[in-house]
GROMACS .gro file of C-alpha atoms in nm:
model
  265
    1MET     CA    1  -0.734  -0.326  -3.185
    2ASP     CA    2  -1.045  -0.542  -3.194
    3PHE     CA    3  -1.116  -0.589  -2.823
    4ASP     CA    4  -1.384  -0.849  -2.895
    5GLN     CA    5  -1.104  -1.062  -3.040
    6LEU     CA    6  -0.833  -0.961  -2.793
    7VAL     CA    7  -1.006  -1.031  -2.462
    8PRO     CA    8  -1.093  -1.401  -2.526
    9VAL     CA    9  -0.739  -1.467  -2.653
   10MET     CA   10  -0.580  -1.309  -2.347
   11ARG     CA   11  -0.813  -1.503  -2.118
   12ARG     CA   12  -0.751  -1.840  -2.286
   13LEU     CA   13  -0.373  -1.797  -2.290
   14ALA     CA   14  -0.366  -1.690  -1.923
   15ILE     CA   15  -0.563  -2.002  -1.823
   16GLU     CA   16  -0.348  -2.231  -2.040
   17ALA     CA   17  -0.032  -2.079  -1.890
   18GLY     CA   18  -0.179  -2.116  -1.541
   19GLU     CA   19  -0.241  -2.486  -1.601
   20LYS     CA   20   0.119  -2.532  -1.715
   21ILE     CA   21   0.251  -2.338  -1.413
   22LEU     CA   22   0.045  -2.548  -1.170
   23GLU     CA   23   0.180  -2.871  -1.323
   24ILE     CA   24   0.531  -2.759  -1.234
   25TYR     CA   25   0.427  -2.601  -0.901
   26ASN     CA   26   0.269  -2.929  -0.788
   27SER     CA   27   0.564  -3.143  -0.898
   28GLU     CA   28   0.809  -3.270  -0.637
   29ASP     CA   29   1.091  -3.048  -0.753
   30PHE     CA   30   1.167  -2.777  -1.007
   31GLU     CA   31   1.482  -2.594  -1.109
   32VAL     CA   32   1.535  -2.234  -0.996
   33LYS     CA   33   1.792  -2.026  -1.187
   34THR     CA   34   1.914  -1.673  -1.119
   35LYS     CA   35   1.893  -1.400  -1.383
   36SER     CA   36   2.150  -1.125  -1.434
   37ASP     CA   37   1.956  -0.892  -1.201
   38GLU     CA   38   1.968  -1.160  -0.926
   39SER     CA   39   1.594  -1.233  -0.956
   40PRO     CA   40   1.485  -1.598  -0.973
   41VAL     CA   41   1.346  -1.768  -1.283
   42THR     CA   42   1.200  -2.118  -1.305
   43GLU     CA   43   1.100  -2.359  -1.578
   44ALA     CA   44   0.743  -2.246  -1.509
   45ASP     CA   45   0.828  -1.887  -1.606
   46GLU     CA   46   0.988  -2.010  -1.928
   47ALA     CA   47   0.713  -2.257  -2.020
   48ALA     CA   48   0.436  -2.002  -1.958
   49ASP     CA   49   0.624  -1.739  -2.154
   50ALA     CA   50   0.667  -1.968  -2.456
   51LEU     CA   51   0.297  -2.059  -2.453
   52ILE     CA   52   0.167  -1.702  -2.418
   53SER     CA   53   0.413  -1.552  -2.666
   54ALA     CA   54   0.331  -1.808  -2.934
   55GLY     CA   55  -0.042  -1.752  -2.887
   56LEU     CA   56  -0.023  -1.372  -2.898
   57ARG     CA   57   0.209  -1.366  -3.198
   58ALA     CA   58  -0.021  -1.602  -3.387
   59ALA     CA   59  -0.332  -1.397  -3.310
   60PHE     CA   60  -0.179  -1.047  -3.337
   61PRO     CA   61   0.131  -1.072  -3.556
   62ASP     CA   62   0.145  -0.697  -3.621
   63VAL     CA   63   0.134  -0.588  -3.256
   64VAL     CA   64   0.463  -0.538  -3.070
   65LEU     CA   65   0.505  -0.790  -2.786
   66ILE     CA   66   0.706  -0.707  -2.474
   67THR     CA   67   0.764  -0.993  -2.232
   68GLU     CA   68   0.976  -1.015  -1.919
   69GLU     CA   69   1.148  -1.337  -2.017
   70GLN     CA   70   1.264  -1.221  -2.363
   71ALA     CA   71   1.533  -0.958  -2.305
   72GLU     CA   72   1.550  -0.866  -2.674
   73SER     CA   73   1.190  -0.744  -2.657
   74HIS     CA   74   1.288  -0.482  -2.397
   75ASP     CA   75   1.457  -0.277  -2.671
   76LEU     CA   76   1.136  -0.251  -2.877
   77LYS     CA   77   0.939   0.074  -2.879
   78SER     CA   78   0.582   0.138  -2.991
   79ASP     CA   79   0.278   0.345  -2.895
   80THR     CA   80   0.076   0.023  -2.899
   81PHE     CA   81   0.196  -0.305  -2.751
   82LEU     CA   82   0.108  -0.622  -2.565
   83ILE     CA   83   0.303  -0.674  -2.244
   84VAL     CA   84   0.339  -1.000  -2.051
   85ASP     CA   85   0.469  -1.125  -1.721
   86PRO     CA   86   0.413  -1.499  -1.756
   87LEU     CA   87   0.471  -1.564  -1.385
   88ASP     CA   88   0.461  -1.261  -1.157
   89GLY     CA   89   0.564  -1.345  -0.802
   90THR     CA   90   0.832  -1.604  -0.876
   91LYS     CA   91   0.953  -1.574  -0.515
   92GLU     CA   92   0.604  -1.670  -0.396
   93PHE     CA   93   0.607  -1.959  -0.646
   94VAL     CA   94   0.944  -2.087  -0.525
   95LYS     CA   95   0.832  -2.068  -0.161
   96ARG     CA   96   0.505  -2.242  -0.264
   97ARG     CA   97   0.298  -1.962  -0.115
   98GLY     CA   98   0.044  -1.941  -0.398
   99ASP     CA   99   0.044  -1.562  -0.445
  100PHE     CA  100   0.168  -1.568  -0.805
  101THR     CA  101  -0.011  -1.457  -1.119
  102VAL     CA  102  -0.015  -1.469  -1.498
  103ASN     CA  103  -0.034  -1.117  -1.642
  104ILE     CA  104  -0.123  -1.012  -1.996
  105ALA     CA  105  -0.208  -0.653  -2.093
  106TYR     CA  106  -0.262  -0.432  -2.394
  107VAL     CA  107  -0.124  -0.076  -2.385
  108GLU     CA  108  -0.215   0.214  -2.612
  109LYS     CA  109  -0.061   0.564  -2.587
  110GLY     CA  110   0.076   0.498  -2.241
  111VAL     CA  111  -0.243   0.354  -2.091
  112PRO     CA  112  -0.307  -0.017  -2.012
  113LEU     CA  113  -0.653  -0.048  -2.167
  114ARG     CA  114  -0.721  -0.421  -2.128
  115GLY     CA  115  -0.573  -0.687  -1.904
  116VAL     CA  116  -0.609  -1.025  -1.740
  117VAL     CA  117  -0.463  -1.134  -1.406
  118TYR     CA  118  -0.494  -1.504  -1.325
  119ALA     CA  119  -0.382  -1.653  -0.993
  120PRO     CA  120  -0.405  -2.028  -1.065
  121ALA     CA  121  -0.314  -2.147  -0.714
  122LYS     CA  122  -0.577  -1.913  -0.567
  123ASP     CA  123  -0.848  -1.991  -0.825
  124ARG     CA  124  -0.895  -1.619  -0.891
  125LEU     CA  125  -0.918  -1.459  -1.234
  126PHE     CA  126  -0.966  -1.088  -1.301
  127ILE     CA  127  -1.028  -0.949  -1.649
  128THR     CA  128  -1.143  -0.644  -1.840
  129ASP     CA  129  -1.415  -0.706  -2.097
  130ALA     CA  130  -1.423  -0.566  -2.451
  131GLU     CA  131  -1.579  -0.242  -2.321
  132GLY     CA  132  -1.314  -0.201  -2.050
  133GLN     CA  133  -1.526  -0.297  -1.747
  134SER     CA  134  -1.352  -0.527  -1.501
  135TYR     CA  135  -1.489  -0.856  -1.371
  136GLU     CA  136  -1.386  -1.141  -1.149
  137GLU     CA  137  -1.458  -1.477  -1.311
  138PHE     CA  138  -1.538  -1.780  -1.097
  139GLY     CA  139  -1.420  -2.125  -1.199
  140PRO     CA  140  -1.404  -2.386  -1.329
  141PHE     CA  141  -1.204  -2.193  -1.589
  142ASP     CA  142  -1.303  -2.344  -1.923
  143LEU     CA  143  -1.068  -2.241  -2.202
  144GLU     CA  144  -1.344  -2.140  -2.443
  145LYS     CA  145  -1.648  -2.056  -2.232
  146PRO     CA  146  -1.627  -1.803  -1.948
  147GLY     CA  147  -1.791  -1.900  -1.620
  148GLU     CA  148  -1.984  -1.679  -1.380
  149MET     CA  149  -1.866  -1.318  -1.419
  150LYS     CA  150  -1.908  -1.070  -1.135
  151LYS     CA  151  -1.861  -0.700  -1.211
  152ILE     CA  152  -1.610  -0.550  -0.969
  153SER     CA  153  -1.566  -0.194  -0.848
  154VAL     CA  154  -1.349  -0.010  -0.599
  155SER     CA  155  -1.460   0.075  -0.247
  156THR     CA  156  -1.587   0.404  -0.114
  157PRO     CA  157  -1.298   0.455   0.128
  158ASP     CA  158  -1.320   0.583   0.483
  159ASN     CA  159  -1.007   0.792   0.540
  160GLU     CA  160  -1.039   0.734   0.912
  161ALA     CA  161  -1.028   0.356   0.866
  162LEU     CA  162  -0.849   0.258   0.545
  163MET     CA  163  -0.790  -0.097   0.423
  164ILE     CA  164  -0.430  -0.115   0.303
  165VAL     CA  165  -0.248  -0.384   0.107
  166ALA     CA  166   0.128  -0.398   0.064
  167SER     CA  167   0.388  -0.629  -0.085
  168LYS     CA  168   0.456  -0.961   0.083
  169SER     CA  169   0.818  -0.994  -0.038
  170HIS     CA  170   0.917  -0.625  -0.052
  171ARG     CA  171   0.770  -0.466   0.260
  172ASP     CA  172   1.047  -0.240   0.393
  173GLN     CA  173   1.092   0.054   0.628
  174ALA     CA  174   1.024   0.311   0.354
  175THR     CA  175   0.686   0.146   0.292
  176GLU     CA  176   0.608   0.137   0.664
  177ASP     CA  177   0.703   0.505   0.702
  178TYR     CA  178   0.467   0.604   0.422
  179LEU     CA  179   0.182   0.386   0.547
  180ALA     CA  180   0.216   0.547   0.890
  181LYS     CA  181   0.080   0.869   0.736
  182TYR     CA  182  -0.262   0.704   0.693
  183LYS     CA  183  -0.526   0.595   0.943
  184ALA     CA  184  -0.559   0.224   0.879
  185LYS     CA  185  -0.836  -0.007   0.988
  186ASP     CA  186  -0.646  -0.308   0.859
  187SER     CA  187  -0.330  -0.385   0.665
  188LYS     CA  188  -0.266  -0.705   0.475
  189SER     CA  189   0.016  -0.843   0.264
  190ALA     CA  190  -0.019  -1.001  -0.078
  191GLY     CA  191   0.217  -1.107  -0.351
  192SER     CA  192   0.238  -1.014  -0.718
  193SER     CA  193  -0.024  -0.815  -0.910
  194LEU     CA  194  -0.299  -0.950  -0.683
  195LYS     CA  195  -0.258  -0.627  -0.485
  196PHE     CA  196  -0.408  -0.424  -0.770
  197CYS     CA  197  -0.696  -0.669  -0.789
  198LEU     CA  198  -0.769  -0.643  -0.416
  199VAL     CA  199  -0.808  -0.267  -0.462
  200ALA     CA  200  -1.022  -0.330  -0.773
  201THR     CA  201  -1.264  -0.554  -0.582
  202GLY     CA  202  -1.288  -0.320  -0.283
  203GLU     CA  203  -1.103  -0.563  -0.055
  204ALA     CA  204  -0.843  -0.287  -0.008
  205ASP     CA  205  -0.846   0.091  -0.058
  206LEU     CA  206  -0.477   0.163  -0.105
  207TYR     CA  207  -0.162  -0.008  -0.235
  208PRO     CA  208   0.157   0.201  -0.231
  209ARG     CA  209   0.471   0.058  -0.390
  210VAL     CA  210   0.797   0.208  -0.270
  211GLY     CA  211   1.033  -0.015  -0.463
  212ARG     CA  212   1.144  -0.124  -0.807
  213THR     CA  213   0.892  -0.271  -1.050
  214MET     CA  214   0.878  -0.312  -1.425
  215GLU     CA  215   0.586  -0.239  -1.655
  216TRP     CA  216   0.515  -0.609  -1.713
  217ASP     CA  217   0.468  -0.645  -1.335
  218THR     CA  218   0.196  -0.381  -1.323
  219ALA     CA  219   0.021  -0.332  -1.660
  220ALA     CA  220  -0.243  -0.608  -1.631
  221GLY     CA  221  -0.331  -0.526  -1.270
  222HIS     CA  222  -0.338  -0.157  -1.356
  223ALA     CA  223  -0.583  -0.227  -1.642
  224VAL     CA  224  -0.809  -0.428  -1.409
  225LEU     CA  225  -0.802  -0.149  -1.151
  226LEU     CA  226  -0.885   0.118  -1.412
  227GLY     CA  227  -1.178  -0.095  -1.531
  228ALA     CA  228  -1.307  -0.110  -1.173
  229GLY     CA  229  -1.296   0.268  -1.124
  230GLY     CA  230  -0.956   0.292  -0.954
  231ASP     CA  231  -0.636   0.467  -1.049
  232VAL     CA  232  -0.257   0.440  -1.031
  233VAL     CA  233  -0.033   0.746  -0.994
  234ARG     CA  234   0.334   0.817  -0.948
  235PHE     CA  235   0.448   0.828  -0.586
  236ASP     CA  236   0.644   1.153  -0.626
  237ASP     CA  237   0.394   1.390  -0.792
  238HIS     CA  238   0.064   1.195  -0.813
  239THR     CA  239   0.052   1.221  -1.194
  240PRO     CA  240  -0.074   0.916  -1.386
  241LEU     CA  241   0.156   0.615  -1.414
  242THR     CA  242   0.218   0.568  -1.786
  243TYR     CA  243   0.364   0.286  -1.999
  244GLY     CA  244   0.625   0.261  -2.273
  245LYS     CA  245   0.889   0.429  -2.058
  246GLU     CA  246   1.265   0.395  -2.097
  247ASP     CA  247   1.367   0.034  -2.024
  248TYR     CA  248   1.004  -0.035  -1.920
  249ALA     CA  249   1.099   0.056  -1.562
  250ASN     CA  250   0.841   0.207  -1.324
  251PRO     CA  251   0.889   0.479  -1.065
  252PHE     CA  252   0.739   0.424  -0.720
  253PHE     CA  253   0.359   0.443  -0.742
  254ILE     CA  254   0.030   0.440  -0.553
  255ALA     CA  255  -0.274   0.234  -0.658
  256TYR     CA  256  -0.593   0.347  -0.489
  257ALA     CA  257  -0.967   0.390  -0.486
  258PRO     CA  258  -1.077   0.748  -0.563
  259GLY     CA  259  -1.168   0.913  -0.235
  260VAL     CA  260  -0.848   0.812  -0.060
  261GLU     CA  261  -0.676   1.133   0.051
  262LEU     CA  262  -0.328   1.070  -0.084
  263LYS     CA  263  -0.038   1.180   0.133
  264GLU     CA  264   0.278   1.341   0.002
  265ALA     CA  265   0.585   1.122  -0.043
   0.00000   0.00000   0.00000
């Protein structure tokens, strides 16, 4: 893969999709449907998916594309693939809470090597460059010309006073029980893949996920965190979280800044 070509395409499509999502988000009303797994889907999910899919297929016709909103793509298998969640955090979108993101990532041999996470309602964009270093870009987000780019890196954590981030919509007793094993200075909630990005920027040290996720939910944020010096491991045995798994389903996992003393499940 030519990363000098890939990164600008991913960035442009994420911003275009974000603009489309915000049009619908800021409208007076939008339709919310329920998928077979009981999760919500809106016209914003579908419009963003159509835009991103068309753009990626035009630019990289030979690369397998996995996207949440196209069920037939979930049966595809490849060592190398693009993976998309056009609107991560649909529940946050429906509740008009702003914590939703556009996620595009490139995976090779199980590792998300490049990714972009764009939170259009928050005006935050996180991206890996062609070399794999992660940055936060500051708007206005021009489609062709990147704005100010600030290199991001994970914190040096203090295990006596950790900054923890957890899910806004999925914070349950199992999560609370695990978090109780750590000494926390502060704990915040965030929606969607923004949690990975908060660890990547050093705004948080630790993000454990004790709950169901799919690879399209995590790949872009995982790539951003890797490019900022962080890591993501399985919750059960602390081995690396890999991609291209059966049904693209994730086990529970922990995203963290190196230096955090991980506790057993």
